[in-house]
Amino acid sequence: MKRTVSFLLSVIIFFILLNDLNLPLNVNAKNLDKTKVHKVTKRETLREISHQYGNSKDELIKMKITEKEMDLLARLVTAEAKGEPYQGKVAVAAVVLNRLESEQFPDSIQQVIYQDKQFQPVDNGMINKPAGEEAKKAVDEAINKDGQVTDALYFFNPDETNSKWLRTRPVTEEIGNHRFAS
């Protein structure tokens, strides 16, 4: 206990001295608290986990998404929503995020995007092109949005798809050339 108090006093004195000298301070700190790790089962939803730990579903999504996944999602939005209004780009990103919560789809952004026959840019290679700035901003907005952008699990351009099944899905909204469906 004495060592901990001594150490903390030394740190406080150090910061006071730095402050008095007006030196810029960059600190890289590690969290010394024990972090609780939760292993998600296939049957658990984000809503159930958020209730269990007292976090909102949106907070869990933000914690779960890596920079690599954000880039992948932004590349998908760039390819799928090129020429669409900004709100349509946000909604396309939201569809992928909605799929993370649904039991009908895989549990990671990468798995959702690369799921067989779900997104044309994966099939035609456009997913490999760099993401546009507007798409990156749209992904950030979809992730950080306080309310749902859309509840849709699907979107399609009726002029571009031949899928009879997609056309049977109940359309919840239209943004630009895309129809969003549940």
mmCIF file with all atom_site columns, N, CA, C and O in Angstrom, residues 28-80:
data_model
loop_
_atom_site.group_PDB
_atom_site.id
_atom_site.type_symbol
_atom_site.label_atom_id
_atom_site.label_alt_id
_atom_site.label_comp_id
_atom_site.label_asym_id
_atom_site.label_entity_id
_atom_site.label_seq_id
_atom_site.pdbx_PDB_ins_code
_atom_site.Cartn_x
_atom_site.Cartn_y
_atom_site.Cartn_z
_atom_site.occupancy
_atom_site.B_iso_or_equiv
_atom_site.pdbx_formal_charge
_atom_site.auth_seq_id
_atom_site.auth_comp_id
_atom_site.auth_asym_id
_atom_site.auth_atom_id
_atom_site.pdbx_PDB_model_num
ATOM 1   N N  . ASN A 1 28 ? 0.856   8.230   -22.912 1.00 0.00 ? 28 ASN A N  1
ATOM 2   C CA . ASN A 1 28 ? 0.244   6.981   -23.340 1.00 0.00 ? 28 ASN A CA 1
ATOM 3   C C  . ASN A 1 28 ? 0.034   6.155   -22.091 1.00 0.00 ? 28 ASN A C  1
ATOM 4   O O  . ASN A 1 28 ? 0.989   5.744   -21.445 1.00 0.00 ? 28 ASN A O  1
ATOM 5   N N  . ALA A 1 29 ? -1.205  5.947   -21.732 1.00 0.00 ? 29 ALA A N  1
ATOM 6   C CA . ALA A 1 29 ? -1.501  5.235   -20.493 1.00 0.00 ? 29 ALA A CA 1
ATOM 7   C C  . ALA A 1 29 ? -2.196  3.931   -20.812 1.00 0.00 ? 29 ALA A C  1
ATOM 8   O O  . ALA A 1 29 ? -2.953  3.827   -21.763 1.00 0.00 ? 29 ALA A O  1
ATOM 9   N N  . LYS A 1 30 ? -1.939  2.958   -20.000 1.00 0.00 ? 30 LYS A N  1
ATOM 10  C CA . LYS A 1 30 ? -2.633  1.680   -20.106 1.00 0.00 ? 30 LYS A CA 1
ATOM 11  C C  . LYS A 1 30 ? -3.669  1.619   -19.001 1.00 0.00 ? 30 LYS A C  1
ATOM 12  O O  . LYS A 1 30 ? -3.444  2.125   -17.908 1.00 0.00 ? 30 LYS A O  1
ATOM 13  N N  . ASN A 1 31 ? -4.781  1.016   -19.296 1.00 0.00 ? 31 ASN A N  1
ATOM 14  C CA . ASN A 1 31 ? -5.823  0.843   -18.295 1.00 0.00 ? 31 ASN A CA 1
ATOM 15  C C  . ASN A 1 31 ? -5.388  -0.255  -17.335 1.00 0.00 ? 31 ASN A C  1
ATOM 16  O O  . ASN A 1 31 ? -5.163  -1.387  -17.737 1.00 0.00 ? 31 ASN A O  1
ATOM 17  N N  . LEU A 1 32 ? -5.256  0.103   -16.075 1.00 0.00 ? 32 LEU A N  1
ATOM 18  C CA . LEU A 1 32 ? -4.815  -0.870  -15.082 1.00 0.00 ? 32 LEU A CA 1
ATOM 19  C C  . LEU A 1 32 ? -5.971  -1.652  -14.487 1.00 0.00 ? 32 LEU A C  1
ATOM 20  O O  . LEU A 1 32 ? -5.766  -2.616  -13.762 1.00 0.00 ? 32 LEU A O  1
ATOM 21  N N  . ASP A 1 33 ? -7.204  -1.217  -14.797 1.00 0.00 ? 33 ASP A N  1
ATOM 22  C CA . ASP A 1 33 ? -8.363  -1.956  -14.301 1.00 0.00 ? 33 ASP A CA 1
ATOM 23  C C  . ASP A 1 33 ? -8.443  -3.298  -15.008 1.00 0.00 ? 33 ASP A C  1
ATOM 24  O O  . ASP A 1 33 ? -8.025  -3.450  -16.138 1.00 0.00 ? 33 ASP A O  1
ATOM 25  N N  . LYS A 1 34 ? -9.015  -4.251  -14.333 1.00 0.00 ? 34 LYS A N  1
ATOM 26  C CA . LYS A 1 34 ? -9.231  -5.541  -14.975 1.00 0.00 ? 34 LYS A CA 1
ATOM 27  C C  . LYS A 1 34 ? -10.421 -5.409  -15.910 1.00 0.00 ? 34 LYS A C  1
ATOM 28  O O  . LYS A 1 34 ? -11.470 -4.922  -15.538 1.00 0.00 ? 34 LYS A O  1
ATOM 29  N N  . THR A 1 35 ? -10.240 -5.818  -17.137 1.00 0.00 ? 35 THR A N  1
ATOM 30  C CA . THR A 1 35 ? -11.285 -5.737  -18.133 1.00 0.00 ? 35 THR A CA 1
ATOM 31  C C  . THR A 1 35 ? -12.017 -7.071  -18.187 1.00 0.00 ? 35 THR A C  1
ATOM 32  O O  . THR A 1 35 ? -11.389 -8.121  -18.266 1.00 0.00 ? 35 THR A O  1
ATOM 33  N N  . LYS A 1 36 ? -13.321 -6.992  -18.150 1.00 0.00 ? 36 LYS A N  1
ATOM 34  C CA . LYS A 1 36 ? -14.130 -8.201  -18.220 1.00 0.00 ? 36 LYS A CA 1
ATOM 35  C C  . LYS A 1 36 ? -14.395 -8.505  -19.695 1.00 0.00 ? 36 LYS A C  1
ATOM 36  O O  . LYS A 1 36 ? -14.832 -7.645  -20.447 1.00 0.00 ? 36 LYS A O  1
ATOM 37  N N  . VAL A 1 37 ? -14.114 -9.706  -20.112 1.00 0.00 ? 37 VAL A N  1
ATOM 38  C CA . VAL A 1 37 ? -14.317 -10.119 -21.494 1.00 0.00 ? 37 VAL A CA 1
ATOM 39  C C  . VAL A 1 37 ? -15.525 -11.031 -21.540 1.00 0.00 ? 37 VAL A C  1
ATOM 40  O O  . VAL A 1 37 ? -15.654 -11.950 -20.730 1.00 0.00 ? 37 VAL A O  1
ATOM 41  N N  . HIS A 1 38 ? -16.400 -10.763 -22.483 1.00 0.00 ? 38 HIS A N  1
ATOM 42  C CA . HIS A 1 38 ? -17.608 -11.575 -22.644 1.00 0.00 ? 38 HIS A CA 1
ATOM 43  C C  . HIS A 1 38 ? -17.515 -12.306 -23.967 1.00 0.00 ? 38 HIS A C  1
ATOM 44  O O  . HIS A 1 38 ? -17.342 -11.695 -25.013 1.00 0.00 ? 38 HIS A O  1
ATOM 45  N N  . LYS A 1 39 ? -17.591 -13.616 -23.932 1.00 0.00 ? 39 LYS A N  1
ATOM 46  C CA . LYS A 1 39 ? -17.589 -14.403 -25.160 1.00 0.00 ? 39 LYS A CA 1
ATOM 47  C C  . LYS A 1 39 ? -19.031 -14.550 -25.630 1.00 0.00 ? 39 LYS A C  1
ATOM 48  O O  . LYS A 1 39 ? -19.870 -15.092 -24.929 1.00 0.00 ? 39 LYS A O  1
ATOM 49  N N  . VAL A 1 40 ? -19.296 -14.036 -26.812 1.00 0.00 ? 40 VAL A N  1
ATOM 50  C CA . VAL A 1 40 ? -20.648 -14.019 -27.353 1.00 0.00 ? 40 VAL A CA 1
ATOM 51  C C  . VAL A 1 40 ? -20.983 -15.381 -27.941 1.00 0.00 ? 40 VAL A C  1
ATOM 52  O O  . VAL A 1 40 ? -20.192 -15.953 -28.684 1.00 0.00 ? 40 VAL A O  1
ATOM 53  N N  . THR A 1 41 ? -22.169 -15.882 -27.581 1.00 0.00 ? 41 THR A N  1
ATOM 54  C CA . THR A 1 41 ? -22.635 -17.131 -28.170 1.00 0.00 ? 41 THR A CA 1
ATOM 55  C C  . THR A 1 41 ? -23.443 -16.799 -29.421 1.00 0.00 ? 41 THR A C  1
ATOM 56  O O  . THR A 1 41 ? -23.882 -15.665 -29.618 1.00 0.00 ? 41 THR A O  1
ATOM 57  N N  . LYS A 1 42 ? -23.622 -17.771 -30.264 1.00 0.00 ? 42 LYS A N  1
ATOM 58  C CA . LYS A 1 42 ? -24.358 -17.566 -31.522 1.00 0.00 ? 42 LYS A CA 1
ATOM 59  C C  . LYS A 1 42 ? -25.787 -17.073 -31.287 1.00 0.00 ? 42 LYS A C  1
ATOM 60  O O  . LYS A 1 42 ? -26.341 -16.358 -32.086 1.00 0.00 ? 42 LYS A O  1
ATOM 61  N N  . ARG A 1 43 ? -26.377 -17.444 -30.186 1.00 0.00 ? 43 ARG A N  1
ATOM 62  C CA . ARG A 1 43 ? -27.781 -17.120 -29.936 1.00 0.00 ? 43 ARG A CA 1
ATOM 63  C C  . ARG A 1 43 ? -27.982 -15.750 -29.285 1.00 0.00 ? 43 ARG A C  1
ATOM 64  O O  . ARG A 1 43 ? -29.083 -15.250 -29.253 1.00 0.00 ? 43 ARG A O  1
ATOM 65  N N  . GLU A 1 44 ? -26.943 -15.158 -28.745 1.00 0.00 ? 44 GLU A N  1
ATOM 66  C CA . GLU A 1 44 ? -27.077 -13.871 -28.059 1.00 0.00 ? 44 GLU A CA 1
ATOM 67  C C  . GLU A 1 44 ? -27.183 -12.726 -29.053 1.00 0.00 ? 44 GLU A C  1
ATOM 68  O O  . GLU A 1 44 ? -26.494 -12.707 -30.062 1.00 0.00 ? 44 GLU A O  1
ATOM 69  N N  . THR A 1 45 ? -28.034 -11.784 -28.729 1.00 0.00 ? 45 THR A N  1
ATOM 70  C CA . THR A 1 45 ? -28.130 -10.573 -29.545 1.00 0.00 ? 45 THR A CA 1
ATOM 71  C C  . THR A 1 45 ? -27.409 -9.439  -28.822 1.00 0.00 ? 45 THR A C  1
ATOM 72  O O  . THR A 1 45 ? -27.175 -9.493  -27.615 1.00 0.00 ? 45 THR A O  1
ATOM 73  N N  . LEU A 1 46 ? -27.069 -8.399  -29.580 1.00 0.00 ? 46 LEU A N  1
ATOM 74  C CA . LEU A 1 46 ? -26.440 -7.227  -28.973 1.00 0.00 ? 46 LEU A CA 1
ATOM 75  C C  . LEU A 1 46 ? -27.356 -6.608  -27.925 1.00 0.00 ? 46 LEU A C  1
ATOM 76  O O  . LEU A 1 46 ? -26.897 -6.107  -26.907 1.00 0.00 ? 46 LEU A O  1
ATOM 77  N N  . ARG A 1 47 ? -28.657 -6.660  -28.175 1.00 0.00 ? 47 ARG A N  1
ATOM 78  C CA . ARG A 1 47 ? -29.616 -6.092  -27.221 1.00 0.00 ? 47 ARG A CA 1
ATOM 79  C C  . ARG A 1 47 ? -29.537 -6.825  -25.874 1.00 0.00 ? 47 ARG A C  1
ATOM 80  O O  . ARG A 1 47 ? -29.538 -6.205  -24.817 1.00 0.00 ? 47 ARG A O  1
ATOM 81  N N  . GLU A 1 48 ? -29.450 -8.159  -25.905 1.00 0.00 ? 48 GLU A N  1
ATOM 82  C CA . GLU A 1 48 ? -29.354 -8.944  -24.674 1.00 0.00 ? 48 GLU A CA 1
ATOM 83  C C  . GLU A 1 48 ? -28.049 -8.653  -23.926 1.00 0.00 ? 48 GLU A C  1
ATOM 84  O O  . GLU A 1 48 ? -28.044 -8.486  -22.716 1.00 0.00 ? 48 GLU A O  1
ATOM 85  N N  . ILE A 1 49 ? -26.949 -8.566  -24.673 1.00 0.00 ? 49 ILE A N  1
ATOM 86  C CA . ILE A 1 49 ? -25.649 -8.292  -24.050 1.00 0.00 ? 49 ILE A CA 1
ATOM 87  C C  . ILE A 1 49 ? -25.635 -6.883  -23.472 1.00 0.00 ? 49 ILE A C  1
ATOM 88  O O  . ILE A 1 49 ? -25.136 -6.663  -22.372 1.00 0.00 ? 49 ILE A O  1
ATOM 89  N N  . SER A 1 50 ? -26.208 -5.922  -24.193 1.00 0.00 ? 50 SER A N  1
ATOM 90  C CA . SER A 1 50 ? -26.216 -4.539  -23.705 1.00 0.00 ? 50 SER A CA 1
ATOM 91  C C  . SER A 1 50 ? -27.015 -4.437  -22.405 1.00 0.00 ? 50 SER A C  1
ATOM 92  O O  . SER A 1 50 ? -26.626 -3.729  -21.488 1.00 0.00 ? 50 SER A O  1
ATOM 93  N N  . HIS A 1 51 ? -28.108 -5.178  -22.324 1.00 0.00 ? 51 HIS A N  1
ATOM 94  C CA . HIS A 1 51 ? -28.911 -5.192  -21.099 1.00 0.00 ? 51 HIS A CA 1
ATOM 95  C C  . HIS A 1 51 ? -28.124 -5.806  -19.937 1.00 0.00 ? 51 HIS A C  1
ATOM 96  O O  . HIS A 1 51 ? -28.143 -5.300  -18.819 1.00 0.00 ? 51 HIS A O  1
ATOM 97  N N  . GLN A 1 52 ? -27.394 -6.868  -20.220 1.00 0.00 ? 52 GLN A N  1
ATOM 98  C CA . GLN A 1 52 ? -26.627 -7.570  -19.196 1.00 0.00 ? 52 GLN A CA 1
ATOM 99  C C  . GLN A 1 52 ? -25.524 -6.692  -18.606 1.00 0.00 ? 52 GLN A C  1
ATOM 100 O O  . GLN A 1 52 ? -25.267 -6.729  -17.414 1.00 0.00 ? 52 GLN A O  1
ATOM 101 N N  . TYR A 1 53 ? -24.865 -5.871  -19.450 1.00 0.00 ? 53 TYR A N  1
ATOM 102 C CA . TYR A 1 53 ? -23.723 -5.081  -18.983 1.00 0.00 ? 53 TYR A CA 1
ATOM 103 C C  . TYR A 1 53 ? -24.019 -3.595  -18.808 1.00 0.00 ? 53 TYR A C  1
ATOM 104 O O  . TYR A 1 53 ? -23.145 -2.831  -18.430 1.00 0.00 ? 53 TYR A O  1
ATOM 105 N N  . GLY A 1 54 ? -25.233 -3.175  -19.116 1.00 0.00 ? 54 GLY A N  1
ATOM 106 C CA . GLY A 1 54 ? -25.590 -1.779  -18.910 1.00 0.00 ? 54 GLY A CA 1
ATOM 107 C C  . GLY A 1 54 ? -25.044 -0.836  -19.967 1.00 0.00 ? 54 GLY A C  1
ATOM 108 O O  . GLY A 1 54 ? -24.919 0.360   -19.723 1.00 0.00 ? 54 GLY A O  1
ATOM 109 N N  . ASN A 1 55 ? -24.697 -1.358  -21.135 1.00 0.00 ? 55 ASN A N  1
ATOM 110 C CA . ASN A 1 55 ? -24.267 -0.525  -22.252 1.00 0.00 ? 55 ASN A CA 1
ATOM 111 C C  . ASN A 1 55 ? -25.390 -0.479  -23.268 1.00 0.00 ? 55 ASN A C  1
ATOM 112 O O  . ASN A 1 55 ? -26.179 -1.404  -23.370 1.00 0.00 ? 55 ASN A O  1
ATOM 113 N N  . SER A 1 56 ? -25.426 0.608   -24.037 1.00 0.00 ? 56 SER A N  1
ATOM 114 C CA . SER A 1 56 ? -26.413 0.635   -25.112 1.00 0.00 ? 56 SER A CA 1
ATOM 115 C C  . SER A 1 56 ? -25.927 -0.250  -26.257 1.00 0.00 ? 56 SER A C  1
ATOM 116 O O  . SER A 1 56 ? -24.735 -0.539  -26.371 1.00 0.00 ? 56 SER A O  1
ATOM 117 N N  . LYS A 1 57 ? -26.846 -0.666  -27.081 1.00 0.00 ? 57 LYS A N  1
ATOM 118 C CA . LYS A 1 57 ? -26.510 -1.477  -28.251 1.00 0.00 ? 57 LYS A CA 1
ATOM 119 C C  . LYS A 1 57 ? -25.518 -0.723  -29.125 1.00 0.00 ? 57 LYS A C  1
ATOM 120 O O  . LYS A 1 57 ? -24.550 -1.286  -29.626 1.00 0.00 ? 57 LYS A O  1
ATOM 121 N N  . ASP A 1 58 ? -25.724 0.589   -29.292 1.00 0.00 ? 58 ASP A N  1
ATOM 122 C CA . ASP A 1 58 ? -24.829 1.402   -30.120 1.00 0.00 ? 58 ASP A CA 1
ATOM 123 C C  . ASP A 1 58 ? -23.409 1.443   -29.537 1.00 0.00 ? 58 ASP A C  1
ATOM 124 O O  . ASP A 1 58 ? -22.429 1.406   -30.275 1.00 0.00 ? 58 ASP A O  1
ATOM 125 N N  . GLU A 1 59 ? -23.302 1.498   -28.203 1.00 0.00 ? 59 GLU A N  1
ATOM 126 C CA . GLU A 1 59 ? -21.980 1.491   -27.568 1.00 0.00 ? 59 GLU A CA 1
ATOM 127 C C  . GLU A 1 59 ? -21.271 0.166   -27.831 1.00 0.00 ? 59 GLU A C  1
ATOM 128 O O  . GLU A 1 59 ? -20.067 0.142   -28.088 1.00 0.00 ? 59 GLU A O  1
ATOM 129 N N  . LEU A 1 60 ? -22.011 -0.932  -27.774 1.00 0.00 ? 60 LEU A N  1
ATOM 130 C CA . LEU A 1 60 ? -21.413 -2.234  -28.048 1.00 0.00 ? 60 LEU A CA 1
ATOM 131 C C  . LEU A 1 60 ? -20.946 -2.329  -29.493 1.00 0.00 ? 60 LEU A C  1
ATOM 132 O O  . LEU A 1 60 ? -19.863 -2.849  -29.765 1.00 0.00 ? 60 LEU A O  1
ATOM 133 N N  . ILE A 1 61 ? -21.744 -1.820  -30.419 1.00 0.00 ? 61 ILE A N  1
ATOM 134 C CA . ILE A 1 61 ? -21.352 -1.849  -31.823 1.00 0.00 ? 61 ILE A CA 1
ATOM 135 C C  . ILE A 1 61 ? -20.072 -1.048  -32.017 1.00 0.00 ? 61 ILE A C  1
ATOM 136 O O  . ILE A 1 61 ? -19.150 -1.492  -32.692 1.00 0.00 ? 61 ILE A O  1
ATOM 137 N N  . LYS A 1 62 ? -19.991 0.137   -31.404 1.00 0.00 ? 62 LYS A N  1
ATOM 138 C CA . LYS A 1 62 ? -18.789 0.965   -31.528 1.00 0.00 ? 62 LYS A CA 1
ATOM 139 C C  . LYS A 1 62 ? -17.570 0.239   -30.977 1.00 0.00 ? 62 LYS A C  1
ATOM 140 O O  . LYS A 1 62 ? -16.486 0.325   -31.523 1.00 0.00 ? 62 LYS A O  1
ATOM 141 N N  . MET A 1 63 ? -17.733 -0.485  -29.855 1.00 0.00 ? 63 MET A N  1
ATOM 142 C CA . MET A 1 63 ? -16.617 -1.198  -29.249 1.00 0.00 ? 63 MET A CA 1
ATOM 143 C C  . MET A 1 63 ? -16.178 -2.371  -30.117 1.00 0.00 ? 63 MET A C  1
ATOM 144 O O  . MET A 1 63 ? -15.021 -2.745  -30.135 1.00 0.00 ? 63 MET A O  1
ATOM 145 N N  . LYS A 1 64 ? -17.117 -2.947  -30.819 1.00 0.00 ? 64 LYS A N  1
ATOM 146 C CA . LYS A 1 64 ? -16.867 -4.171  -31.573 1.00 0.00 ? 64 LYS A CA 1
ATOM 147 C C  . LYS A 1 64 ? -16.203 -3.901  -32.928 1.00 0.00 ? 64 LYS A C  1
ATOM 148 O O  . LYS A 1 64 ? -15.505 -4.756  -33.454 1.00 0.00 ? 64 LYS A O  1
ATOM 149 N N  . ILE A 1 65 ? -16.398 -2.737  -33.507 1.00 0.00 ? 65 ILE A N  1
ATOM 150 C CA . ILE A 1 65 ? -15.942 -2.461  -34.863 1.00 0.00 ? 65 ILE A CA 1
ATOM 151 C C  . ILE A 1 65 ? -14.491 -1.994  -34.873 1.00 0.00 ? 65 ILE A C  1
ATOM 152 O O  . ILE A 1 65 ? -14.123 -1.051  -34.195 1.00 0.00 ? 65 ILE A O  1
ATOM 153 N N  . THR A 1 66 ? -13.675 -2.671  -35.673 1.00 0.00 ? 66 THR A N  1
ATOM 154 C CA . THR A 1 66 ? -12.265 -2.306  -35.809 1.00 0.00 ? 66 THR A CA 1
ATOM 155 C C  . THR A 1 66 ? -12.096 -1.308  -36.951 1.00 0.00 ? 66 THR A C  1
ATOM 156 O O  . THR A 1 66 ? -12.999 -1.132  -37.781 1.00 0.00 ? 66 THR A O  1
ATOM 157 N N  . GLU A 1 67 ? -10.933 -0.675  -37.012 1.00 0.00 ? 67 GLU A N  1
ATOM 158 C CA . GLU A 1 67 ? -10.625 0.254   -38.114 1.00 0.00 ? 67 GLU A CA 1
ATOM 159 C C  . GLU A 1 67 ? -10.672 -0.476  -39.454 1.00 0.00 ? 67 GLU A C  1
ATOM 160 O O  . GLU A 1 67 ? -11.143 0.069   -40.450 1.00 0.00 ? 67 GLU A O  1
ATOM 161 N N  . LYS A 1 68 ? -10.193 -1.705  -39.467 1.00 0.00 ? 68 LYS A N  1
ATOM 162 C CA . LYS A 1 68 ? -10.195 -2.511  -40.693 1.00 0.00 ? 68 LYS A CA 1
ATOM 163 C C  . LYS A 1 68 ? -11.633 -2.748  -41.173 1.00 0.00 ? 68 LYS A C  1
ATOM 164 O O  . LYS A 1 68 ? -11.931 -2.656  -42.361 1.00 0.00 ? 68 LYS A O  1
ATOM 165 N N  . GLU A 1 69 ? -12.527 -3.048  -40.232 1.00 0.00 ? 69 GLU A N  1
ATOM 166 C CA . GLU A 1 69 ? -13.927 -3.272  -40.589 1.00 0.00 ? 69 GLU A CA 1
ATOM 167 C C  . GLU A 1 69 ? -14.596 -1.974  -41.049 1.00 0.00 ? 69 GLU A C  1
ATOM 168 O O  . GLU A 1 69 ? -15.414 -1.990  -41.970 1.00 0.00 ? 69 GLU A O  1
ATOM 169 N N  . MET A 1 70 ? -14.237 -0.868  -40.399 1.00 0.00 ? 70 MET A N  1
ATOM 170 C CA . MET A 1 70 ? -14.801 0.424   -40.822 1.00 0.00 ? 70 MET A CA 1
ATOM 171 C C  . MET A 1 70 ? -14.376 0.741   -42.252 1.00 0.00 ? 70 MET A C  1
ATOM 172 O O  . MET A 1 70 ? -15.183 1.227   -43.055 1.00 0.00 ? 70 MET A O  1
ATOM 173 N N  . ASP A 1 71 ? -13.124 0.460   -42.588 1.00 0.00 ? 71 ASP A N  1
ATOM 174 C CA . ASP A 1 71 ? -12.650 0.688   -43.947 1.00 0.00 ? 71 ASP A CA 1
ATOM 175 C C  . ASP A 1 71 ? -13.385 -0.224  -44.935 1.00 0.00 ? 71 ASP A C  1
ATOM 176 O O  . ASP A 1 71 ? -13.804 0.224   -46.008 1.00 0.00 ? 71 ASP A O  1
ATOM 177 N N  . LEU A 1 72 ? -13.556 -1.487  -44.578 1.00 0.00 ? 72 LEU A N  1
ATOM 178 C CA . LEU A 1 72 ? -14.277 -2.424  -45.438 1.00 0.00 ? 72 LEU A CA 1
ATOM 179 C C  . LEU A 1 72 ? -15.708 -1.946  -45.663 1.00 0.00 ? 72 LEU A C  1
ATOM 180 O O  . LEU A 1 72 ? -16.210 -1.941  -46.795 1.00 0.00 ? 72 LEU A O  1
ATOM 181 N N  . LEU A 1 73 ? -16.366 -1.516  -44.593 1.00 0.00 ? 73 LEU A N  1
ATOM 182 C CA . LEU A 1 73 ? -17.738 -1.016  -44.708 1.00 0.00 ? 73 LEU A CA 1
ATOM 183 C C  . LEU A 1 73 ? -17.786 0.244   -45.576 1.00 0.00 ? 73 LEU A C  1
ATOM 184 O O  . LEU A 1 73 ? -18.674 0.385   -46.420 1.00 0.00 ? 73 LEU A O  1
ATOM 185 N N  . ALA A 1 74 ? -16.829 1.131   -45.405 1.00 0.00 ? 74 ALA A N  1
ATOM 186 C CA . ALA A 1 74 ? -16.782 2.350   -46.228 1.00 0.00 ? 74 ALA A CA 1
ATOM 187 C C  . ALA A 1 74 ? -16.529 2.016   -47.696 1.00 0.00 ? 74 ALA A C  1
ATOM 188 O O  . ALA A 1 74 ? -17.093 2.661   -48.595 1.00 0.00 ? 74 ALA A O  1
ATOM 189 N N  . ARG A 1 75 ? -15.726 0.994   -47.959 1.00 0.00 ? 75 ARG A N  1
ATOM 190 C CA . ARG A 1 75 ? -15.498 0.570   -49.351 1.00 0.00 ? 75 ARG A CA 1
ATOM 191 C C  . ARG A 1 75 ? -16.779 -0.003  -49.951 1.00 0.00 ? 75 ARG A C  1
ATOM 192 O O  . ARG A 1 75 ? -17.088 0.229   -51.115 1.00 0.00 ? 75 ARG A O  1
ATOM 193 N N  . LEU A 1 76 ? -17.540 -0.758  -49.134 1.00 0.00 ? 76 LEU A N  1
ATOM 194 C CA . LEU A 1 76 ? -18.823 -1.278  -49.618 1.00 0.00 ? 76 LEU A CA 1
ATOM 195 C C  . LEU A 1 76 ? -19.779 -0.128  -49.917 1.00 0.00 ? 76 LEU A C  1
ATOM 196 O O  . LEU A 1 76 ? -20.435 -0.110  -50.964 1.00 0.00 ? 76 LEU A O  1
ATOM 197 N N  . VAL A 1 77 ? -19.854 0.838   -49.014 1.00 0.00 ? 77 VAL A N  1
ATOM 198 C CA . VAL A 1 77 ? -20.747 1.988   -49.217 1.00 0.00 ? 77 VAL A CA 1
ATOM 199 C C  . VAL A 1 77 ? -20.330 2.754   -50.473 1.00 0.00 ? 77 VAL A C  1
ATOM 200 O O  . VAL A 1 77 ? -21.184 3.147   -51.274 1.00 0.00 ? 77 VAL A O  1
ATOM 201 N N  . THR A 1 78 ? -19.029 2.942   -50.679 1.00 0.00 ? 78 THR A N  1
ATOM 202 C CA . THR A 1 78 ? -18.541 3.629   -51.880 1.00 0.00 ? 78 THR A CA 1
ATOM 203 C C  . THR A 1 78 ? -19.034 2.914   -53.128 1.00 0.00 ? 78 THR A C  1
ATOM 204 O O  . THR A 1 78 ? -19.553 3.543   -54.058 1.00 0.00 ? 78 THR A O  1
ATOM 205 N N  . ALA A 1 79 ? -18.880 1.593   -53.153 1.00 0.00 ? 79 ALA A N  1
ATOM 206 C CA . ALA A 1 79 ? -19.249 0.815   -54.338 1.00 0.00 ? 79 ALA A CA 1
ATOM 207 C C  . ALA A 1 79 ? -20.761 0.687   -54.516 1.00 0.00 ? 79 ALA A C  1
ATOM 208 O O  . ALA A 1 79 ? -21.270 0.801   -55.628 1.00 0.00 ? 79 ALA A O  1
ATOM 209 N N  . GLU A 1 80 ? -21.492 0.460   -53.440 1.00 0.00 ? 80 GLU A N  1
ATOM 210 C CA . GLU A 1 80 ? -22.937 0.232   -53.524 1.00 0.00 ? 80 GLU A CA 1
ATOM 211 C C  . GLU A 1 80 ? -23.726 1.524   -53.713 1.00 0.00 ? 80 GLU A C  1
ATOM 212 O O  . GLU A 1 80 ? -24.785 1.513   -54.337 1.00 0.00 ? 80 GLU A O  1
#
